[in-house]
């Protein structure tokens, strides 16, 4: 079955430090992969997506993610975190058409806190 | 602004009330979704509509009743809810219900059942 695992529930980093949020997926074919961000009390906003081609994808707000097929991973990175990056981050895989989970399967999320 | 608008943003209702949540998208999308987001739980997909037809109902209790009159509007009718139904309800839309279609989310309705 298709699934997404975000092993870190909560991460705290200092402002200006680098960030890596982990995401592992289980999917039988080449997946469509997404990272979303959710600020408190808000909906989810797409940061970036991977469909094919270059395995390093750039997104908004200075984020990037690298698809590693051999590790079934799609980790999100940012070289220097800003206080405004404090939010919850969700990794998602695009399911097959008509899947019982709709078109996206979400991980449980990683909450990011930023220390001044 | 994502092009998906949800109203109301906040709702407090008693267990015997009937209320409705509204979602509207101006993106020309053909698929719309209701998600439930509770504290410390993953996003739960509730309903999927593709070209106005309900394609999925993930074992959602009948006290939640969706309605999709056209591709731009989606409602969630609520009646005789329980306190455990208190959550953030998110609406989303995508071009279609295929896996590569990016989902656009509304800001959600924070529902409190008292």
Short mmCIF file of C-alpha atoms in Angstrom, two decimals:
data_model
loop_
_atom_site.label_atom_id
_atom_site.label_comp_id
_atom_site.label_asym_id
_atom_site.label_seq_id
_atom_site.Cartn_x
_atom_site.Cartn_y
_atom_site.Cartn_z
CA UNK A 1 0.00 0.00 0.00
CA UNK A 2 1.11 3.53 -0.66
CA UNK A 3 2.30 5.43 2.40
CA UNK A 4 4.35 8.39 3.49
CA UNK A 5 6.48 8.50 6.64
CA UNK A 6 7.82 11.62 8.27
CA UNK A 7 9.90 10.25 11.14
CA UNK A 8 10.36 13.53 12.99
CA UNK A 9 7.28 14.89 14.75
CA UNK A 10 8.94 18.06 16.00
CA UNK A 11 12.25 19.73 15.12
CA UNK A 12 13.78 22.85 16.61
CA UNK A 13 16.54 24.74 14.84
CA UNK A 14 18.24 28.05 15.45
CA UNK A 15 17.58 30.92 13.09
CA UNK A 16 20.23 30.95 10.39
CA UNK A 17 20.98 27.24 10.76
CA UNK A 18 20.40 24.73 8.01
CA UNK A 19 17.34 22.51 7.95
CA UNK A 20 16.54 19.05 6.64
CA UNK A 21 13.12 17.46 7.08
CA UNK A 22 12.90 13.79 6.26
CA UNK A 23 10.29 12.04 4.16
CA UNK A 24 10.15 8.41 3.08
CA UNK A 25 7.50 6.97 0.83
CA UNK A 26 6.24 3.61 -0.24
CA UNK A 27 5.00 3.45 -3.81
CA UNK A 28 5.25 0.87 -6.54
CA UNK A 29 6.06 3.14 -9.45
CA UNK A 30 7.77 6.47 -9.99
CA UNK A 31 5.95 8.70 -7.54
CA UNK A 32 4.70 12.22 -7.77
CA UNK A 33 6.01 13.93 -4.63
CA UNK A 34 5.00 17.12 -2.89
CA UNK A 35 5.94 19.19 0.13
CA UNK A 36 3.32 21.46 1.71
CA UNK A 37 3.63 23.96 4.55
CA UNK A 38 0.90 24.91 7.01
CA UNK A 39 1.06 27.98 9.22
CA UNK A 40 -1.03 27.88 12.41
CA UNK A 41 -4.76 28.02 11.71
CA UNK A 42 -4.21 28.12 7.96
CA UNK A 43 -4.58 25.79 5.03
CA UNK A 44 -1.73 24.02 3.29
CA UNK A 45 0.48 25.78 0.74
CA UNK A 46 2.55 23.95 -1.84
CA UNK A 47 6.31 24.45 -1.43
CA UNK A 48 7.53 22.27 -4.28
CA UNK A 49 6.80 19.15 -6.28
CA UNK A 50 8.66 16.43 -8.15
CA UNK A 51 7.31 14.54 -11.12
CA UNK A 52 10.36 13.51 -13.16
CA UNK A 53 13.71 14.75 -14.45
CA UNK A 54 16.23 16.53 -12.27
CA UNK A 55 16.10 14.95 -8.84
CA UNK A 56 16.87 18.22 -7.07
CA UNK A 57 13.85 20.52 -7.20
CA UNK A 58 13.63 24.11 -6.14
CA UNK A 59 10.59 25.56 -4.46
CA UNK A 60 9.33 28.75 -2.98
CA UNK A 61 10.76 30.51 0.07
CA UNK A 62 14.25 29.15 -0.59
CA UNK A 63 13.36 25.49 -0.05
CA UNK A 64 14.63 22.59 -2.10
CA UNK A 65 14.11 18.84 -2.01
CA UNK A 66 16.03 15.91 -3.41
CA UNK A 67 14.41 12.75 -4.73
CA UNK A 68 16.48 9.63 -4.03
CA UNK A 69 14.90 6.57 -5.56
CA UNK A 70 17.34 4.16 -3.94
CA UNK A 71 16.36 5.41 -0.50
CA UNK A 72 12.69 6.08 -1.28
CA UNK A 73 13.21 9.52 0.15
CA UNK A 74 12.27 13.07 -0.67
CA UNK A 75 13.88 15.21 2.00
CA UNK A 76 13.24 18.93 2.26
CA UNK A 77 16.15 21.30 2.85
CA UNK A 78 16.85 24.94 3.43
CA UNK A 79 20.38 26.33 3.91
CA UNK A 80 19.41 29.09 6.33
CA UNK A 81 16.18 29.07 8.32
CA UNK A 82 14.25 32.24 9.06
CA UNK A 83 11.94 32.74 12.04
CA UNK A 84 9.00 32.93 9.60
CA UNK A 85 9.65 29.32 8.55
CA UNK A 86 8.18 28.09 11.83
CA UNK A 87 5.21 25.99 10.71
CA UNK A 88 4.17 22.42 10.08
CA UNK A 89 5.48 20.66 7.00
CA UNK A 90 3.74 17.84 5.19
CA UNK A 91 5.17 15.46 2.64
CA UNK A 92 2.73 13.85 0.21
CA UNK A 93 2.79 11.33 -2.59
CA UNK A 94 0.40 11.41 -5.50
CA UNK A 95 -1.71 8.29 -5.50
CA UNK A 96 -2.94 6.41 -8.50
CA UNK A 97 -6.09 7.74 -10.11
CA UNK A 98 -9.14 6.66 -8.22
CA UNK A 99 -7.23 5.62 -5.15
CA UNK A 100 -9.17 5.37 -1.94
CA UNK A 101 -7.15 8.15 -0.43
CA UNK A 102 -7.90 10.62 -3.14
CA UNK A 103 -5.09 11.97 -5.23
CA UNK A 104 -2.66 12.70 -2.38
CA UNK A 105 -1.41 10.63 0.54
CA UNK A 106 -0.02 12.80 3.31
CA UNK A 107 2.52 12.10 6.01
CA UNK A 108 1.72 13.01 9.60
CA UNK A 109 3.71 16.21 9.40
CA UNK A 110 6.79 17.68 11.06
CA UNK A 111 6.40 20.74 13.23
CA UNK A 112 9.31 23.15 12.89
CA UNK A 113 10.19 25.56 15.67
CA UNK A 114 12.84 28.25 15.16
CA UNK A 115 14.95 29.58 18.03
CA UNK A 116 16.10 33.20 17.87
CA UNK B 1 -4.97 33.69 -1.50
CA UNK B 2 -5.00 30.25 -3.10
CA UNK B 3 -8.20 30.52 -5.11
CA UNK B 4 -10.07 28.28 -2.66
CA UNK B 5 -12.33 30.07 -0.22
CA UNK B 6 -13.95 28.48 2.81
CA UNK B 7 -16.70 29.96 4.95
CA UNK B 8 -17.13 30.38 7.79
CA UNK B 9 -13.58 30.49 9.17
CA UNK B 10 -14.80 29.61 12.65
CA UNK B 11 -17.94 27.81 13.78
CA UNK B 12 -19.22 26.84 17.20
CA UNK B 13 -22.24 24.58 17.26
CA UNK B 14 -24.18 22.51 19.70
CA UNK B 15 -24.66 18.80 19.28
CA UNK B 16 -28.27 19.23 18.16
CA UNK B 17 -27.58 21.98 15.63
CA UNK B 18 -27.50 21.75 11.86
CA UNK B 19 -24.93 23.82 10.02
CA UNK B 20 -23.13 23.80 6.70
CA UNK B 21 -19.58 24.51 5.62
CA UNK B 22 -19.03 26.09 2.23
CA UNK B 23 -16.11 25.86 -0.15
CA UNK B 24 -15.71 27.70 -3.43
CA UNK B 25 -12.88 27.51 -5.94
CA UNK B 26 -12.17 29.90 -8.80
CA UNK B 27 -9.45 27.82 -10.43
CA UNK B 28 -11.47 25.89 -12.97
CA UNK B 29 -10.66 22.64 -11.25
CA UNK B 30 -12.71 19.48 -11.62
CA UNK B 31 -11.93 17.70 -8.36
CA UNK B 32 -12.76 18.87 -4.85
CA UNK B 33 -12.03 17.34 -1.46
CA UNK B 34 -12.95 17.57 2.21
CA UNK B 35 -10.24 16.81 4.76
CA UNK B 36 -10.44 16.68 8.55
CA UNK B 37 -7.43 17.75 10.56
CA UNK B 38 -7.52 16.98 14.28
CA UNK B 39 -4.84 17.76 16.82
CA UNK B 40 -2.02 15.23 16.77
CA UNK B 41 -3.61 13.20 13.96
CA UNK B 42 -2.75 13.09 10.29
CA UNK B 43 -4.87 14.68 7.63
CA UNK B 44 -7.91 12.51 7.05
CA UNK B 45 -9.51 12.52 3.64
CA UNK B 46 -13.28 12.50 4.03
CA UNK B 47 -14.80 12.90 0.58
CA UNK B 48 -13.66 13.21 -3.02
CA UNK B 49 -15.70 14.69 -5.84
CA UNK B 50 -14.49 14.42 -9.42
CA UNK B 51 -16.55 16.20 -12.08
CA UNK B 52 -19.33 16.65 -9.47
CA UNK B 53 -19.54 12.93 -8.81
CA UNK B 54 -18.63 11.57 -5.40
CA UNK B 55 -15.87 9.03 -5.95
CA UNK B 56 -14.76 8.35 -2.40
CA UNK B 57 -16.33 8.28 1.02
CA UNK B 58 -13.77 7.10 3.51
CA UNK B 59 -16.14 5.58 6.06
CA UNK B 60 -17.30 8.97 7.22
CA UNK B 61 -20.24 8.95 9.66
CA UNK B 62 -23.59 9.91 8.17
CA UNK B 63 -23.76 12.99 10.38
CA UNK B 64 -21.45 14.50 7.74
CA UNK B 65 -23.20 14.94 4.41
CA UNK B 66 -21.38 16.41 1.40
CA UNK B 67 -22.95 18.17 -1.52
CA UNK B 68 -21.36 19.26 -4.78
CA UNK B 69 -23.86 21.18 -6.92
CA UNK B 70 -21.24 22.15 -9.50
CA UNK B 71 -17.49 21.91 -10.02
CA UNK B 72 -16.88 25.21 -8.25
CA UNK B 73 -18.81 24.64 -5.03
CA UNK B 74 -18.64 22.05 -2.30
CA UNK B 75 -20.64 21.91 0.91
CA UNK B 76 -20.38 19.85 4.04
CA UNK B 77 -23.68 19.61 5.91
CA UNK B 78 -23.37 18.88 9.60
CA UNK B 79 -26.01 17.55 11.99
CA UNK B 80 -26.00 16.00 15.44
CA UNK B 81 -22.25 16.20 15.73
CA UNK B 82 -20.18 14.93 18.63
CA UNK B 83 -17.49 16.80 20.57
CA UNK B 84 -14.83 14.59 18.94
CA UNK B 85 -15.84 16.09 15.60
CA UNK B 86 -14.22 19.35 16.66
CA UNK B 87 -11.37 19.91 14.20
CA UNK B 88 -10.10 22.02 11.33
CA UNK B 89 -11.99 21.11 8.17
CA UNK B 90 -10.05 21.78 5.01
CA UNK B 91 -11.36 21.98 1.50
CA UNK B 92 -9.06 21.45 -1.46
CA UNK B 93 -9.33 21.33 -5.22
CA UNK B 94 -7.19 20.02 -8.04
CA UNK B 95 -7.36 19.94 -11.82
CA UNK B 96 -8.46 16.32 -11.61
CA UNK B 97 -8.21 13.43 -9.18
CA UNK B 98 -5.00 12.05 -10.65
CA UNK B 99 -1.82 11.69 -8.66
CA UNK B 100 0.16 14.45 -10.38
CA UNK B 101 -2.49 17.07 -9.82
CA UNK B 102 -1.41 19.62 -7.26
CA UNK B 103 -4.00 20.27 -4.58
CA UNK B 104 -4.87 23.82 -3.60
CA UNK B 105 -6.23 24.25 -0.09
CA UNK B 106 -8.56 26.71 1.50
CA UNK B 107 -7.76 28.24 4.87
CA UNK B 108 -10.10 25.89 6.65
CA UNK B 109 -13.06 26.11 9.00
CA UNK B 110 -12.25 25.69 12.68
CA UNK B 111 -15.22 23.77 14.07
CA UNK B 112 -15.95 23.46 17.76
CA UNK B 113 -18.78 21.20 18.90
CA UNK B 114 -20.07 21.97 22.39
#
